[in-house]
Coordinates of C-alpha atoms (C1' of nucleotides) in Angstrom, one line a residue:
Chain A
M1 CA 25.4 -16.8 77.7
T2 CA 22.9 -19.7 78.4
V3 CA 19.6 -19.4 76.7
E4 CA 16.6 -21.3 77.7
T5 CA 15.4 -23.9 75.2
K6 CA 11.9 -23.8 76.4
E7 CA 9.7 -21.3 76.2
R8 CA 12.1 -19.2 73.7
Q9 CA 10.8 -16.0 72.3
A10 CA 10.0 -16.0 68.3
I11 CA 10.2 -14.6 65.4
R12 CA 7.3 -13.3 64.1
R13 CA 7.5 -13.5 60.2
S14 CA 4.2 -11.7 59.6
S15 CA 5.0 -9.0 61.6
N16 CA 6.1 -5.6 59.8
V17 CA 9.1 -5.7 62.4
P18 CA 12.1 -7.3 60.4
A19 CA 13.2 -10.4 61.6
Y20 CA 16.9 -8.9 62.3
S21 CA 15.3 -6.2 64.2
Q22 CA 13.3 -8.3 66.5
L23 CA 16.5 -10.8 66.9
A24 CA 18.4 -7.8 68.1
D25 CA 15.8 -6.9 70.7
I26 CA 15.5 -10.5 71.8
L27 CA 19.2 -10.2 72.6
E28 CA 19.4 -6.8 73.9
Q29 CA 16.7 -7.9 76.5
Q30 CA 18.6 -11.1 77.2
I31 CA 22.1 -9.1 77.7
A32 CA 20.6 -6.3 79.9
V33 CA 20.3 -8.5 82.8
L34 CA 23.7 -10.2 82.6
T35 CA 26.4 -9.7 85.4
D36 CA 29.4 -8.7 84.5
A37 CA 31.0 -11.9 84.9
E38 CA 28.4 -13.7 82.6
R39 CA 29.4 -10.8 80.0
Q40 CA 32.6 -12.8 79.9
R41 CA 31.0 -16.0 78.1
A42 CA 30.2 -15.6 74.5
L43 CA 26.7 -15.5 73.0
P44 CA 25.5 -18.5 71.2
S45 CA 27.1 -18.8 67.6
E46 CA 25.8 -17.0 64.7
G47 CA 25.3 -20.8 63.4
D48 CA 23.1 -21.5 66.5
L49 CA 21.3 -18.5 66.5
S50 CA 20.6 -18.9 62.9
R51 CA 19.4 -22.6 63.7
Q52 CA 17.4 -21.9 66.9
Y53 CA 15.3 -18.8 65.0
G54 CA 15.1 -20.1 61.7
L55 CA 16.9 -17.5 60.2
S56 CA 19.8 -17.3 57.4
R57 CA 23.1 -16.3 58.9
I58 CA 23.2 -13.1 57.4
T59 CA 19.9 -12.2 59.2
V60 CA 21.4 -12.9 62.5
R61 CA 24.8 -11.1 61.6
Q62 CA 22.6 -8.0 60.6
A63 CA 21.0 -8.1 64.2
L64 CA 24.5 -8.7 65.9
K65 CA 26.0 -6.0 63.7
S66 CA 23.3 -3.4 64.9
L67 CA 23.8 -4.6 68.4
E68 CA 27.6 -3.7 67.7
T69 CA 26.8 -0.3 66.4
K70 CA 25.3 0.5 69.7
G71 CA 27.8 -0.5 71.6
L72 CA 26.4 -3.6 73.3
V73 CA 28.4 -6.2 72.0
Y74 CA 31.6 -7.4 70.2
S75 CA 32.8 -9.9 67.6
A76 CA 36.1 -11.6 67.4
Q77 CA 37.0 -13.7 64.7
G78 CA 37.5 -17.2 65.4
R79 CA 36.3 -16.5 69.1
G80 CA 32.9 -15.6 69.1
S81 CA 30.4 -12.6 69.7
F82 CA 30.2 -11.2 73.7
P83 CA 28.4 -8.5 75.5
T84 CA 30.5 -5.6 76.2
V85 CA 31.2 -3.9 80.0
P86 CA 29.3 -1.0 81.3
R87 CA 31.9 1.5 81.9
V88 CA 29.9 4.4 83.1
K89 CA 26.8 5.2 85.1
G90 CA 24.5 8.5 85.0
I91 CA 23.0 10.9 82.9
S92 CA 24.2 11.9 79.5
G93 CA 21.7 15.1 78.7
F94 CA 21.4 13.7 75.0
H95 CA 18.7 11.4 75.5
S96 CA 15.3 11.7 76.5
F97 CA 15.7 13.4 80.2
T98 CA 12.6 12.1 81.2
A99 CA 13.1 8.5 80.1
E100 CA 16.9 8.7 81.5
V101 CA 16.1 9.9 84.5
R102 CA 13.3 7.5 85.1
R103 CA 16.0 4.7 84.4
N104 CA 17.9 5.7 87.1
G105 CA 15.5 5.1 89.5
Q106 CA 14.7 9.0 90.1
E107 CA 12.0 11.2 89.6
P108 CA 12.3 13.5 86.9
G109 CA 10.7 17.0 86.9
S110 CA 10.0 19.7 84.2
V111 CA 9.0 23.6 84.9
I112 CA 8.2 25.4 81.8
L113 CA 9.6 28.9 81.7
A114 CA 8.5 30.4 78.9
T115 CA 7.4 29.3 75.1
D116 CA 7.4 31.5 72.1
E117 CA 7.9 31.7 68.6
V118 CA 10.9 33.3 66.7
D119 CA 12.0 34.2 63.2
G120 CA 15.4 33.3 63.4
L121 CA 17.8 31.6 66.0
P122 CA 19.5 33.9 68.7
A123 CA 23.3 34.8 67.3
S124 CA 24.9 33.1 70.6
V125 CA 23.0 29.9 69.0
T126 CA 24.4 30.3 65.6
E127 CA 27.9 31.3 66.8
K128 CA 28.3 28.1 69.0
L129 CA 26.5 25.6 66.4
P130 CA 26.9 26.8 62.8
V131 CA 23.7 27.0 60.5
A132 CA 23.7 25.6 56.9
E133 CA 22.1 27.4 54.4
G134 CA 18.1 27.7 54.6
E135 CA 17.9 26.5 58.3
N136 CA 17.6 29.7 60.0
G137 CA 13.9 29.8 59.8
P138 CA 11.1 30.5 61.7
Q139 CA 11.6 28.4 65.3
V140 CA 9.5 27.3 68.2
H141 CA 11.4 28.4 71.6
L142 CA 10.8 26.5 74.8
R143 CA 12.7 27.2 78.1
R144 CA 12.3 24.9 80.8
L145 CA 13.7 23.7 84.2
R146 CA 14.9 20.5 84.7
L147 CA 14.4 18.7 88.1
I148 CA 15.7 15.4 89.4
D149 CA 13.8 14.6 92.6
G150 CA 12.9 17.9 93.0
L151 CA 16.2 19.5 92.9
P152 CA 16.8 21.7 89.9
I153 CA 19.6 20.3 87.7
A154 CA 19.7 22.5 84.4
I155 CA 17.9 25.2 82.6
E156 CA 17.6 24.1 79.2
D157 CA 16.8 26.6 76.0
A158 CA 15.4 24.3 72.9
W159 CA 14.8 25.8 69.5
L160 CA 12.9 23.5 67.3
P161 CA 12.8 24.4 63.3
K162 CA 8.6 25.4 62.2
A163 CA 9.8 23.7 58.8
L164 CA 10.2 20.4 60.1
F165 CA 7.3 20.2 62.6
P166 CA 4.3 22.3 61.0
D167 CA 1.4 23.3 63.2
L168 CA 3.7 22.7 66.2
A169 CA 2.3 25.5 68.8
P170 CA 3.8 26.5 72.2
A171 CA 0.5 24.9 74.0
D172 CA 1.8 21.3 72.8
F173 CA 4.6 21.3 75.3
S174 CA 2.2 21.6 78.2
D175 CA 2.9 17.9 79.6
G176 CA 4.7 14.6 79.0
S177 CA 7.7 13.9 77.1
L178 CA 8.9 16.2 74.3
Y179 CA 10.4 13.6 72.0
S180 CA 7.2 11.2 72.9
L181 CA 5.2 13.6 71.2
L182 CA 7.4 14.7 68.1
A183 CA 7.7 10.7 67.4
D184 CA 3.9 10.3 67.7
R185 CA 2.8 13.1 65.6
W186 CA 5.5 13.5 63.2
G187 CA 7.1 10.3 63.1
L188 CA 10.5 12.1 63.8
E189 CA 13.4 10.5 65.9
P190 CA 16.4 12.0 67.1
A191 CA 19.5 9.9 65.4
W192 CA 22.5 11.9 65.9
T193 CA 23.8 14.8 68.1
D194 CA 27.0 17.0 67.8
A195 CA 27.7 19.1 71.2
L196 CA 29.9 21.9 72.5
I197 CA 30.8 21.7 76.2
E198 CA 32.0 24.7 77.9
P199 CA 32.7 25.9 81.5
G200 CA 30.9 29.0 82.9
L201 CA 30.1 30.8 86.3
A202 CA 26.7 31.5 87.3
N203 CA 24.9 34.7 86.8
A204 CA 22.2 36.4 88.9
E205 CA 19.3 34.6 86.9
V206 CA 21.1 31.5 86.7
S207 CA 22.2 31.2 90.6
R208 CA 18.3 32.1 91.3
L209 CA 16.7 29.4 89.1
L210 CA 19.1 26.4 90.2
K211 CA 19.1 27.6 93.8
I212 CA 23.2 28.0 93.9
A213 CA 25.4 30.8 94.6
E214 CA 26.4 33.3 92.2
D215 CA 29.8 32.4 90.7
D216 CA 29.3 28.8 91.3
P217 CA 30.8 26.8 88.4
V218 CA 28.4 25.3 85.9
L219 CA 28.6 23.4 82.9
V220 CA 27.1 25.1 79.4
A221 CA 26.4 22.4 76.8
W222 CA 25.4 23.6 73.5
R223 CA 23.9 20.5 71.3
V224 CA 22.0 20.2 67.9
T225 CA 20.3 17.1 67.0
V226 CA 19.6 15.5 63.8
T227 CA 17.2 12.5 62.8
A228 CA 18.7 9.8 60.6
E229 CA 18.3 11.7 57.3
D230 CA 20.5 14.5 58.7
K231 CA 17.7 17.0 59.3
V232 CA 18.1 19.3 62.4
F233 CA 15.4 18.4 64.9
E234 CA 16.5 20.6 67.6
R235 CA 18.9 23.0 69.1
V236 CA 19.2 23.1 72.6
R237 CA 21.5 25.3 75.3
S238 CA 21.8 23.7 78.6
I239 CA 23.4 25.0 82.0
Y240 CA 23.9 22.4 84.4
R241 CA 24.0 22.9 88.4
P242 CA 27.6 22.3 89.8
G243 CA 28.3 18.7 90.9
F244 CA 26.4 17.6 88.1
S245 CA 28.2 14.9 85.5
L246 CA 27.4 14.8 81.9
R247 CA 28.0 11.5 80.6
V248 CA 29.1 10.8 77.1
A249 CA 28.7 6.8 76.8
R250 CA 30.1 4.8 74.0
Y251 CA 31.1 7.4 72.0
R252 CA 32.8 5.7 68.8
L253 CA 36.5 6.6 67.8
G254 CA 38.2 6.9 64.6
Chain B
M1 CA 28.2 13.7 43.8
T2 CA 29.8 13.5 40.3
V3 CA 32.5 11.0 40.2
E4 CA 34.8 11.3 37.6
T5 CA 34.6 8.4 35.0
K6 CA 38.3 8.8 34.1
E7 CA 41.1 7.4 36.0
R8 CA 38.7 6.3 38.9
Q9 CA 40.4 4.2 41.6
A10 CA 40.1 0.7 41.5
I11 CA 39.5 -2.0 44.1
R12 CA 42.4 -4.5 44.4
R13 CA 41.4 -8.0 44.8
S14 CA 44.8 -8.9 45.7
S15 CA 45.0 -6.6 48.4
N16 CA 44.5 -8.3 52.2
V17 CA 42.2 -5.0 52.8
P18 CA 38.8 -5.7 52.2
A19 CA 36.9 -4.6 49.1
Y20 CA 34.3 -2.7 51.1
S21 CA 36.8 -1.2 53.0
Q22 CA 38.8 0.1 50.2
L23 CA 35.4 1.3 48.6
A24 CA 34.7 2.6 52.1
D25 CA 37.8 4.8 52.1
I26 CA 37.7 6.1 48.3
L27 CA 34.1 7.3 49.0
E28 CA 35.3 8.9 52.2
Q29 CA 37.9 10.7 50.4
Q30 CA 35.8 11.8 47.8
I31 CA 32.9 13.2 50.2
A32 CA 35.3 14.8 52.3
V33 CA 36.1 17.5 49.9
L34 CA 32.6 18.2 49.1
T35 CA 30.9 21.9 49.9
D36 CA 27.8 22.0 51.8
A37 CA 25.7 22.4 49.0
E38 CA 27.1 19.4 46.9
R39 CA 26.3 17.5 49.9
Q40 CA 22.5 17.8 48.9
R41 CA 23.0 15.4 45.7
A42 CA 22.9 11.9 45.8
L43 CA 25.9 9.5 45.6
P44 CA 25.8 7.3 43.1
S45 CA 23.3 4.4 43.6
E46 CA 24.4 1.0 44.8
G47 CA 23.6 -0.6 41.4
D48 CA 25.8 2.1 39.9
L49 CA 28.8 1.6 42.3
S50 CA 28.6 -2.2 41.9
R51 CA 28.5 -1.9 38.3
Q52 CA 31.6 0.8 38.1
Y53 CA 33.7 -1.0 40.9
G54 CA 32.9 -4.6 39.7
L55 CA 31.5 -5.4 43.1
S56 CA 28.1 -7.3 44.4
R57 CA 25.4 -4.9 46.0
I58 CA 26.1 -6.4 49.2
T59 CA 29.3 -5.5 49.3
V60 CA 28.7 -2.0 48.0
R61 CA 26.2 -1.8 51.0
Q62 CA 28.5 -2.9 53.3
A63 CA 30.5 0.2 52.4
L64 CA 28.1 2.5 52.8
K65 CA 27.1 0.8 56.1
S66 CA 30.4 1.8 57.6
L67 CA 30.1 5.2 56.1
E68 CA 26.9 5.6 58.0
T69 CA 28.4 4.1 61.0
K70 CA 31.0 6.5 61.3
G71 CA 27.9 9.4 60.9
L72 CA 29.3 10.0 57.4
V73 CA 26.7 9.4 55.1
Y74 CA 23.0 8.4 55.7
S75 CA 20.6 6.4 53.3
A76 CA 16.7 6.7 52.5
Q77 CA 14.8 4.3 51.1
G78 CA 13.7 5.1 47.7
R79 CA 15.7 8.3 47.2
G80 CA 19.4 7.3 47.3
S81 CA 22.2 7.9 49.8
F82 CA 23.5 11.2 50.9
P83 CA 26.4 12.8 52.5
T84 CA 25.9 14.4 56.0
V85 CA 26.4 18.2 56.8
P86 CA 28.9 18.5 59.7
R87 CA 27.3 20.4 62.4
V88 CA 30.3 21.6 64.7
K89 CA 34.1 22.2 64.4
G90 CA 36.9 22.1 67.5
I91 CA 38.5 19.6 69.3
S92 CA 36.6 16.7 70.7
G93 CA 39.5 15.5 73.1
F94 CA 38.4 12.0 72.5
H95 CA 41.2 11.3 69.7
S96 CA 44.5 11.5 69.6
F97 CA 45.2 15.4 70.6
T98 CA 48.1 15.3 68.2
A99 CA 46.3 14.6 65.1
E100 CA 43.3 16.5 66.0
V101 CA 44.9 19.5 66.8
R102 CA 47.0 19.6 63.4
R103 CA 44.1 18.7 61.4
N104 CA 42.6 21.9 62.7
G105 CA 45.7 23.9 61.2
Q106 CA 46.9 24.5 64.8
E107 CA 50.7 23.2 66.4
P108 CA 50.3 20.8 69.0
G109 CA 52.5 20.7 72.1
S110 CA 53.3 18.1 74.9
V111 CA 54.7 18.6 78.0
I112 CA 55.5 15.6 80.1
L113 CA 55.5 16.6 83.8
A114 CA 55.9 13.1 85.3
T115 CA 55.8 9.1 84.4
D116 CA 55.9 6.5 87.0
E117 CA 54.0 3.1 87.8
V118 CA 51.8 2.4 90.4
D119 CA 50.1 -1.1 91.6
G120 CA 46.7 0.3 91.4
L121 CA 44.6 2.9 90.3
P122 CA 44.1 6.2 92.8
A123 CA 40.8 6.0 94.5
S124 CA 39.7 9.3 92.7
V125 CA 39.7 7.6 89.2
T126 CA 37.9 4.2 90.4
E127 CA 35.2 6.4 92.0
K128 CA 34.2 8.1 89.0
L129 CA 35.0 5.3 86.5
P130 CA 33.9 2.1 87.9
V131 CA 36.5 -0.6 87.3
A132 CA 35.3 -4.2 86.5
E133 CA 37.1 -7.2 88.8
G134 CA 40.9 -7.8 87.4
E135 CA 41.0 -4.4 86.0
N136 CA 43.0 -2.9 88.7
G137 CA 46.6 -4.2 88.3
P138 CA 49.7 -2.7 87.7
Q139 CA 49.6 0.7 85.7
V140 CA 51.7 2.8 84.0
H141 CA 51.2 6.4 84.9
L142 CA 51.9 9.6 82.8
R143 CA 51.0 13.4 83.4
R144 CA 51.2 15.6 80.7
L145 CA 50.6 19.2 79.9
R146 CA 48.7 19.7 76.7
L147 CA 49.7 22.9 74.5
I148 CA 47.9 24.4 71.4
D149 CA 50.0 26.9 69.7
G150 CA 52.3 27.1 72.7
L151 CA 49.5 27.8 75.0
P152 CA 48.5 25.5 77.8
I153 CA 45.2 23.7 77.0
A154 CA 45.0 21.0 79.4
I155 CA 46.7 19.0 82.3
E156 CA 46.2 15.1 81.7
D157 CA 46.8 12.3 83.8
A158 CA 46.7 8.8 81.7
W159 CA 46.6 5.4 83.5
L160 CA 47.6 2.6 81.2
P161 CA 47.2 -1.3 82.3
K162 CA 50.4 -3.1 82.1
A163 CA 48.5 -6.1 81.6
L164 CA 47.4 -5.0 78.2
F165 CA 50.9 -3.5 77.4
P166 CA 53.9 -5.7 78.5
D167 CA 57.0 -4.2 78.6
L168 CA 55.2 -0.3 78.6
A169 CA 57.8 1.9 80.3
P170 CA 57.9 5.3 81.3
A171 CA 60.8 6.0 78.6
D172 CA 58.8 5.2 75.8
F173 CA 56.9 8.5 76.5
S174 CA 59.7 10.4 75.4
D175 CA 58.5 11.6 72.1
G176 CA 55.9 11.3 69.5
S177 CA 52.3 10.4 69.5
L178 CA 51.3 7.6 72.1
Y179 CA 48.2 6.3 70.3
S180 CA 50.7 5.6 67.4
L181 CA 53.3 3.8 69.7
L182 CA 50.5 1.5 71.2
A183 CA 49.2 0.8 67.7
D184 CA 52.6 0.0 66.4
R185 CA 53.9 -1.9 69.1
W186 CA 51.1 -3.8 70.2
G187 CA 48.5 -3.5 67.7
L188 CA 45.8 -2.0 69.5
E189 CA 43.4 0.8 68.7
P190 CA 40.7 2.7 71.1
A191 CA 37.4 2.0 69.7
W192 CA 34.9 3.3 72.1
T193 CA 35.3 6.0 75.2
D194 CA 33.0 6.6 77.8
A195 CA 33.0 9.9 80.0
L196 CA 32.1 12.0 82.6
I197 CA 32.6 15.7 82.4
E198 CA 32.0 18.2 85.2
P199 CA 32.3 21.3 86.4
G200 CA 35.1 22.6 88.6
L201 CA 37.2 25.5 89.7
A202 CA 41.2 26.2 89.3
N203 CA 43.1 25.3 92.4
A204 CA 46.3 26.6 93.3
E205 CA 48.6 24.2 91.2
V206 CA 46.5 24.4 88.3
S207 CA 46.0 27.8 87.8
R208 CA 50.1 27.7 87.7
L209 CA 50.1 25.2 85.0
L210 CA 47.5 26.3 82.7
K211 CA 48.2 30.0 83.4
I212 CA 45.1 31.4 84.8
A213 CA 44.0 32.6 87.7
E214 CA 42.8 30.7 91.1
D215 CA 39.0 30.0 90.7
D216 CA 38.9 30.3 87.2
P217 CA 36.1 27.7 85.8
V218 CA 37.6 24.7 84.4
L219 CA 36.1 21.4 82.8
V220 CA 37.1 18.3 84.2
A221 CA 36.9 15.1 82.0
W222 CA 37.2 11.8 83.4
R223 CA 37.3 9.1 80.4
V224 CA 37.9 5.7 79.9
T225 CA 39.1 4.3 76.6
V226 CA 38.3 0.8 75.4
T227 CA 39.2 -1.2 72.3
A228 CA 37.1 -2.8 69.8
E229 CA 37.3 -6.1 71.8
D230 CA 36.3 -3.8 74.9
K231 CA 39.7 -4.0 76.9
V232 CA 40.4 -1.1 78.9
F233 CA 42.9 1.1 77.1
E234 CA 43.5 3.6 79.0
R235 CA 41.7 5.7 81.7
V236 CA 42.1 9.7 81.7
R237 CA 41.4 12.5 83.9
S238 CA 41.8 16.0 81.8
I239 CA 41.5 19.3 83.2
Y240 CA 40.8 22.1 80.5
R241 CA 41.4 25.7 80.5
P242 CA 38.2 28.3 80.6
G243 CA 37.4 29.4 77.1
F244 CA 38.1 25.8 75.9
S245 CA 35.4 23.6 74.5
L246 CA 34.6 20.3 74.7
R247 CA 33.3 19.0 71.2
V248 CA 31.2 15.8 71.0
A249 CA 30.5 15.3 67.5
R250 CA 28.4 12.4 66.1
Y251 CA 27.2 10.8 68.9
R252 CA 24.5 8.4 68.4
L253 CA 21.3 8.4 70.0
G254 CA 18.9 5.6 70.8
Chain C
dG1 C1' 58.3 -30.7 79.3
dT2 C1' 58.0 -28.4 74.7
dT3 C1' 56.8 -27.8 70.5
dG4 C1' 54.4 -28.5 66.1
dA5 C1' 50.6 -29.9 63.4
dC6 C1' 46.0 -30.2 63.1
dA7 C1' 40.7 -30.5 63.7
dG8 C1' 37.0 -28.4 64.4
dG9 C1' 34.4 -24.4 65.3
dT10 C1' 34.0 -19.4 65.1
dT11 C1' 33.3 -15.1 62.6
dG12 C1' 34.5 -12.4 58.2
dT13 C1' 34.1 -11.6 53.2
dT14 C1' 32.0 -11.9 49.0
dA15 C1' 28.4 -13.6 45.2
dT16 C1' 23.9 -14.1 43.2
dG17 C1' 19.1 -14.0 43.4
dA18 C1' 14.7 -12.5 44.8
dC19 C1' 10.9 -9.9 46.5
dA20 C1' 9.2 -5.8 49.3
dT21 C1' 8.8 -0.8 50.1
dG22 C1' 9.1 3.9 49.3
dC23 C1' 10.2 7.9 46.3
dT24 C1' 10.0 10.8 41.7
dA25 C1' 9.0 12.1 37.9
dA26 C1' 6.9 10.9 33.5
dT27 C1' 2.4 9.9 31.7
dG28 C1' -2.4 10.0 31.1
dT29 C1' -6.9 11.6 31.8
dG30 C1' -10.5 14.7 33.4
Chain D
dC1 C1' -4.4 22.7 33.5
dA2 C1' -5.0 20.1 37.6
dC3 C1' -4.8 15.7 39.4
dA4 C1' -4.5 10.7 40.0
dT5 C1' -2.0 6.8 38.0
dT6 C1' 1.9 4.2 36.9
dA7 C1' 6.4 2.9 35.5
dG8 C1' 11.1 3.1 37.0
dC9 C1' 14.4 3.3 40.1
dA10 C1' 16.2 3.5 44.8
dT11 C1' 17.3 1.4 49.3
dG12 C1' 15.5 -2.8 52.7
dT13 C1' 15.0 -7.3 53.6
dC14 C1' 16.1 -12.1 53.4
dA15 C1' 18.1 -17.1 51.3
dT16 C1' 21.5 -20.1 50.4
dA17 C1' 26.3 -20.7 49.0
dA18 C1' 31.3 -20.9 49.1
dC19 C1' 35.6 -20.0 50.6
dA20 C1' 39.1 -17.2 53.7
dA21 C1' 41.3 -16.1 58.3
dC22 C1' 41.4 -17.0 63.1
dC23 C1' 41.5 -19.3 67.5
dT24 C1' 41.6 -22.9 71.0
dG25 C1' 42.1 -27.1 72.5
dT26 C1' 44.3 -32.0 71.2
dC27 C1' 47.4 -35.0 70.4
dA28 C1' 51.5 -36.7 68.5
dA29 C1' 56.6 -36.0 68.0
dC30 C1' 60.7 -34.3 69.4

DNA sequence: GTTGACAGGTTGTTATGACATGCTAATGTG
DNA sequence: CACATTAGCATGTCATAACAACCTGTCAAC
């Protein structure tokens, strides 16, 4: 990768954002616009980056390591560090629906079908997603219909623990991205997710909402999302319309 | 976590296995047997581990970081490092089928339906899993029926690039774990996978092989697996029987 | 022409040291 | 007793330093 030597972005040492994080952001941004062919060439070496940005090598390595963890680059001893080549495209269903659809250049939509508060999780959820002790307290329940370019894509039931989000009220769901609200008001962000995916057939209600035929094949995904500190963020059941693919990108093996 | 002070495992400095990796293995092993309740307690602090194993703090942190990347622990500033609590159980379909089923205490089985060599990937595969330039050379194709406790679970079609595995012959597939063979003979291991999962209906052939009814709902998974150096390891299409859940565990968000 | 040794550059590993930041529990004060 | 302060300990960040392990291209020797 060729890095422009003039007007290169600099690391702000006064910022409260760590230097390695700033460097990772800069590199991620530069990598994002590369073509597949350009990804064959190595990034600047750790020594070069160290000199160019006035950082120690350990800090540069920390930045590269964080990109490697995200699956954006890999390092090869004796050769250098290289960008990876994206292998699939589409919607994962694991990140923010709104953000993900928009990044694909499509228009996301969301219709709230119901909101309420319940004392504990439904049995159907706890069967699929085992609940650790003390995790089955009061929950806020949210039922949404997800749309892409106006077409109904999925029915989503989400349960959020009131213990983690005090004062969260059904009224908060009226507009905007739910994840953004939770990040802004409680400073909590999803870090990991565990999911179960199984095949199903559309019943009367599902076929009506998704505008498909009864007994059409659908995907049913059960998902529990946790924060970096392993606290349950939300539990979700999603039913996806036929023809829709769920993407699982950059899943780490081993 | 309480660590036994007597007969504690030691780090072998003469080994060619890095110290941080040895420590990570020791900790992983200790964590694996903890109950959910025990996972509420912090691991020994970085300073303690540093003194106990005679390693610098940076090395201890490297070990903890590798466990964090695998989703086994998390660290909280000012409090300590903690094991995470597993949230789902089941078969992911992403790792070695043989190993994963066995770990669940069940008996895996595999019937080879066909093996052959083809000049390029079928169009159905390249449609779902885009192919970078130079990646569509000769392939070894393998079709297997997967069994758990004798019950047919999935039909798997795998394509492995001959460029990456010279001298790989259909005869090699006769017995044992395919992943083990590839690791032993070419020193290559899968590191990441990208997948697309979609709903489908069983056609005549699928229903016959999986012993289900025609038009039963099935999961169809398209998967490309790459090595740590981002080289395509294999491409797989799997068709799973109804009632079988695909597990996606510890998927990193953000 | 092929092979081998080698130089130079790259990432991998590890140590020591320092300071910043955040959490917890004990302490002290009202 | 209730509450604010603080000391101590935890992880987070970053620098400097050194050597190991590995890859590639060059060039000499065969």
